[in-house]
CSV table of C-alpha atoms in Angstrom, one decimal:
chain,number,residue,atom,x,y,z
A,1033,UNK,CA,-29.4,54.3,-0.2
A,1034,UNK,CA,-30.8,57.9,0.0
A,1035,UNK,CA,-32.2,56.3,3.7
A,1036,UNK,CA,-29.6,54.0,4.6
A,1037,UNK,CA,-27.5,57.2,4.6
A,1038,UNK,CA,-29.5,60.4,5.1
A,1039,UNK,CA,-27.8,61.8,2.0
A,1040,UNK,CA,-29.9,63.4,-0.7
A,1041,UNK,CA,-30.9,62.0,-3.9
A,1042,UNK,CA,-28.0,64.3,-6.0
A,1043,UNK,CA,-25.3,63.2,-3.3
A,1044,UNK,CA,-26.5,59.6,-3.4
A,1045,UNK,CA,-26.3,59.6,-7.6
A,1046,UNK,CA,-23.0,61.4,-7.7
A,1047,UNK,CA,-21.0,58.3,-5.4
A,1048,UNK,CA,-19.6,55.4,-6.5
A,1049,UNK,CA,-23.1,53.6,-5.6
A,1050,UNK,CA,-25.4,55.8,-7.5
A,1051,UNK,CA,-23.2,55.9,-10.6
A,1052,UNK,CA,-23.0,52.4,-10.8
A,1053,UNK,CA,-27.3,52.3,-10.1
A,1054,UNK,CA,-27.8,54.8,-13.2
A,1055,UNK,CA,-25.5,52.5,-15.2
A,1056,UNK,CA,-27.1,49.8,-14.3
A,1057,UNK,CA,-30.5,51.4,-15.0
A,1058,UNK,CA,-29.5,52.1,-18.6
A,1059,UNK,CA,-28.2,48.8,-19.2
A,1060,UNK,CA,-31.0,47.2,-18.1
A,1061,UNK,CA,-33.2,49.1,-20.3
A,1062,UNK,CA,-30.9,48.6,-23.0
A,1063,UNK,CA,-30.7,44.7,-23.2
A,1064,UNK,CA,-34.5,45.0,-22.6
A,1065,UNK,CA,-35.1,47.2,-25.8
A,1066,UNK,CA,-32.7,44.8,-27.5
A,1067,UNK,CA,-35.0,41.4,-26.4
A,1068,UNK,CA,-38.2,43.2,-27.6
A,1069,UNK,CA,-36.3,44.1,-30.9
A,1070,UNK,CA,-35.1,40.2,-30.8
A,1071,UNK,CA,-31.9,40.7,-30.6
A,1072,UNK,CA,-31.2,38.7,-27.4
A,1073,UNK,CA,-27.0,37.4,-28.2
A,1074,UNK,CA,-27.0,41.5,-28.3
A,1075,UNK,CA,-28.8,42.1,-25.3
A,1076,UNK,CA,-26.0,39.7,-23.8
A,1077,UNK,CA,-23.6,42.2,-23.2
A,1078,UNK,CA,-25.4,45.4,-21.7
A,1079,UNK,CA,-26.7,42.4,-18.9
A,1080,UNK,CA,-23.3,41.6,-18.3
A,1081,UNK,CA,-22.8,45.3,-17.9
A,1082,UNK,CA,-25.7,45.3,-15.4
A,1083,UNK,CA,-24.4,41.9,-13.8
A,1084,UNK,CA,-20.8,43.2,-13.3
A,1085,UNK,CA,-23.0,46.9,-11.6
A,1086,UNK,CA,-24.2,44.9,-9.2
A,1087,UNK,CA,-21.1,43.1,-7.6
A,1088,UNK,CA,-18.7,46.5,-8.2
A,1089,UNK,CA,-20.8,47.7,-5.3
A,1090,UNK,CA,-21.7,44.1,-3.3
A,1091,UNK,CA,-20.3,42.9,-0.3
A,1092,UNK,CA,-17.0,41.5,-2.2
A,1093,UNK,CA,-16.3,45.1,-3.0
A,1094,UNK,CA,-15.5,45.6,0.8
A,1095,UNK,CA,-13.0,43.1,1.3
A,1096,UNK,CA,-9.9,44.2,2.1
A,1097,UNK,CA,-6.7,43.8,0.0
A,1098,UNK,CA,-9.0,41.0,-2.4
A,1099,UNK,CA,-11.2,43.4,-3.4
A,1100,UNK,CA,-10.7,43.0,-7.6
A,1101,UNK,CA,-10.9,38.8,-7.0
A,1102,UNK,CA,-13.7,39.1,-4.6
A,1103,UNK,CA,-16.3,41.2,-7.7
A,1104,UNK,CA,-14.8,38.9,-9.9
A,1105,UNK,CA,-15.9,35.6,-8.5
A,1106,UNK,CA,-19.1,37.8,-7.3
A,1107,UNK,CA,-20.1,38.5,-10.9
A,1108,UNK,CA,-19.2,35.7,-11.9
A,1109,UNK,CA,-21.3,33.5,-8.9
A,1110,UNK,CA,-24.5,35.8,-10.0
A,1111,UNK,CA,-24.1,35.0,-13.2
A,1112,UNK,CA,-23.8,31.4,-12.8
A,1113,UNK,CA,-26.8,31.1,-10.1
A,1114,UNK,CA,-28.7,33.7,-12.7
A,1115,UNK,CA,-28.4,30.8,-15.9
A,1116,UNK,CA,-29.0,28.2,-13.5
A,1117,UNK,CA,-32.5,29.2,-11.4
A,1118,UNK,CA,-33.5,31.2,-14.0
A,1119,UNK,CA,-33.4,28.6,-16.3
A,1120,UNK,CA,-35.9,26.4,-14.6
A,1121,UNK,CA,-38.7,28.2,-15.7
A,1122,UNK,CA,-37.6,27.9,-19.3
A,1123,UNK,CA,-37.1,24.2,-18.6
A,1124,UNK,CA,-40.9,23.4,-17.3
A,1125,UNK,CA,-42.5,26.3,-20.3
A,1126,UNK,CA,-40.5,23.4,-22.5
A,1127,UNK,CA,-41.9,20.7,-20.5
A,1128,UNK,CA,-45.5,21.7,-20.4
A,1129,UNK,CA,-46.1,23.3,-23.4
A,1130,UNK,CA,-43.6,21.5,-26.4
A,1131,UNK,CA,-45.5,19.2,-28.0
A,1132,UNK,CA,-42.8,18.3,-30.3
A,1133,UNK,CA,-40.8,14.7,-30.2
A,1134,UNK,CA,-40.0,13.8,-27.6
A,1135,UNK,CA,-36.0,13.3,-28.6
A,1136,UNK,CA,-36.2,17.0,-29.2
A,1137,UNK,CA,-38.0,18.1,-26.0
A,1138,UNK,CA,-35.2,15.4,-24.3
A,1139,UNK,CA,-32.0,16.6,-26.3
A,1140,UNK,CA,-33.3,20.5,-24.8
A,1141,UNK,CA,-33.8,18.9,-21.9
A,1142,UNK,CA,-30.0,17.8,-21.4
A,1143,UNK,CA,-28.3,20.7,-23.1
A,1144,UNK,CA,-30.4,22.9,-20.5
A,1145,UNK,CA,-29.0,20.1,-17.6
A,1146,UNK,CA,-25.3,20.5,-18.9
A,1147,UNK,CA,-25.9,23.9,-18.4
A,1148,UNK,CA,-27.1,24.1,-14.8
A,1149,UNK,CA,-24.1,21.5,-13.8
A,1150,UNK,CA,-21.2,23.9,-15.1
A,1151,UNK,CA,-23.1,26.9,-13.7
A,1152,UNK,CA,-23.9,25.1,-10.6
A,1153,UNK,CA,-20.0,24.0,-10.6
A,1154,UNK,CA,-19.5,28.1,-11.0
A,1155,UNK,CA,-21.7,29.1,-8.6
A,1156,UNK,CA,-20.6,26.2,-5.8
A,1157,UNK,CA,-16.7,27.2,-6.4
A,1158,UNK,CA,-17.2,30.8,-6.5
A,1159,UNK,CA,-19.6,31.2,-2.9
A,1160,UNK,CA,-16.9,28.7,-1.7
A,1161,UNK,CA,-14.2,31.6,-2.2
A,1162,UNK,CA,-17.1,34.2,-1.3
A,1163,UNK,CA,-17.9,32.6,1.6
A,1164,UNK,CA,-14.5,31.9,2.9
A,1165,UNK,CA,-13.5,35.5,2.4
A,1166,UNK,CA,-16.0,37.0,4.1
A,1167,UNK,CA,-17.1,34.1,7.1
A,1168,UNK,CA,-13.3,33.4,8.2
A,1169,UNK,CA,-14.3,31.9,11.9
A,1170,UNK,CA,-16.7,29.8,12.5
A,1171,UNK,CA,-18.0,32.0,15.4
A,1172,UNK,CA,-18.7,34.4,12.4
A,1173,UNK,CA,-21.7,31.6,11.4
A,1174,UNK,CA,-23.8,32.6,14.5
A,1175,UNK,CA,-24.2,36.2,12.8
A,1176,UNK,CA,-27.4,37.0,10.2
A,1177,UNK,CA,-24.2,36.6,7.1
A,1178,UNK,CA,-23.0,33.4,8.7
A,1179,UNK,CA,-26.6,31.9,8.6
A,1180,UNK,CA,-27.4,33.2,5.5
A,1181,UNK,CA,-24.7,31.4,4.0
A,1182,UNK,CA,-25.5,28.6,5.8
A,1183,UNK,CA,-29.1,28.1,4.4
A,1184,UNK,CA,-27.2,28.5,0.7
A,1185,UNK,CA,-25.2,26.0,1.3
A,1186,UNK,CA,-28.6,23.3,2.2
A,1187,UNK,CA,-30.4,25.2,-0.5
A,1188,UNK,CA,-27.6,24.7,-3.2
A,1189,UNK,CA,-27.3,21.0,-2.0
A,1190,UNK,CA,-30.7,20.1,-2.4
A,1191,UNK,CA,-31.0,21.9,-5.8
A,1192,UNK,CA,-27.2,19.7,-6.9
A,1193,UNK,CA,-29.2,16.4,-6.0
A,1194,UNK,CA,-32.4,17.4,-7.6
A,1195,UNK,CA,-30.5,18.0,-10.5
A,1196,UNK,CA,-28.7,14.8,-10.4
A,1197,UNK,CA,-31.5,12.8,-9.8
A,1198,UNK,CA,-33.2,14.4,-12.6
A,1199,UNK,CA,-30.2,13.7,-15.4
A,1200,UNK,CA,-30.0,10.1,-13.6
A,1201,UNK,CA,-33.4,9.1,-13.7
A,1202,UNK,CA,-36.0,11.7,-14.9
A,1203,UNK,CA,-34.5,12.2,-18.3
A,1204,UNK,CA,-34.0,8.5,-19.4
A,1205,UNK,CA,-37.4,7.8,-18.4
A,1206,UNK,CA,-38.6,11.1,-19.9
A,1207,UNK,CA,-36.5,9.9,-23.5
A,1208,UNK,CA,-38.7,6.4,-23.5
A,1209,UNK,CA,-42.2,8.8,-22.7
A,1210,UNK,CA,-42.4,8.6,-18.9
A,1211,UNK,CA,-43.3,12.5,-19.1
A,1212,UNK,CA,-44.8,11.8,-14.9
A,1213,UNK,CA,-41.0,11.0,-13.3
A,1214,UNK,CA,-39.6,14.2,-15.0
A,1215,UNK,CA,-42.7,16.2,-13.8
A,1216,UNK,CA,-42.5,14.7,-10.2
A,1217,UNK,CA,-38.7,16.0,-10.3
């Protein structure tokens, strides 16, 4: 910010920006001390706190007239893309490393997928709205923004019909041992 403006570091902390960065900061730190003191449903709300930082001063805070709905479904489209892809990780630590039974590592497995298809109903709906609000011509899609949401839109496609192919197919086959086809997906 400090270079994007020219302003100094005091002027840059004292703006709307830099008060919600040092809020942000704390929060962060806080939910972190709260995971390492395993308390994560507690760490839950300062990482909303942080979450809700970071679209009070995105893009949707810009918008004219729709400002309040446009950090709304921002938050709430960072949240959703947030439980969803950072999820995944969770998903293969459970798939190569559980040794338990397999129904267990299967029922996870499809709790996690439910998951990912209401947050990936979240995130579609709400960068729909975002999208619309701030690409409102098509001429607007030969811009940097208007390719940018473009490349979302064939990433979040491909990553809807990986996950459907994977609650199809993978996780039957996964339930009667197949460990491969889930792996493969």
């Amino acid at each position: 910010q400090m270079s994007a403006t020219g302003a100094a570091l005091v002027d840059v902390l004292s703006g709307r920006w830099g008060m919600a960065y040092i809020v942000r900061a704390v929060a962060v730190i806080l939910a972190g001390g709260l995971i390492l003191l395993r308390r994560p449903r507690l760490a839950l709300a300062p990482a909303a706190i942080a979450l809700a930082t970071l679209a009070a001063t995105s893009h949707g805070a810009a918008v004219r007239g729709l400002a309040t709905p446009a950090v709304i479904a921002d938050a709430l489209h960072i949240a959703a893309v947030a439980l969803w892809v950072g999820g995944l990780p969770g998903v293969l630590a459970v798939l190569w490393t559980q040794r338990s039974e397999r129904a267990e590592v299967t029922a996870a497995l499809r709790r996690f997928s439910t998951v990912a298809l209401i947050a990936a109903g979240v995130a579609g709906l709400t960068g729909t709205y975002l999208a619309w609000l701030h690409v409102l011509r098509l001429s607007a899609f030969d811009t940097t923004y208007g390719r940018a949401v473009l490349a979302k839109v064939a990433l979040f496609l491909g990553l809807v019909v990986l996950g459907a192919v994977s609650r199809r197919w993978s996780l039957p086959a996964l339930a009667r041992g197949a460990r491969h086809r889930f792996r493969l997906t």
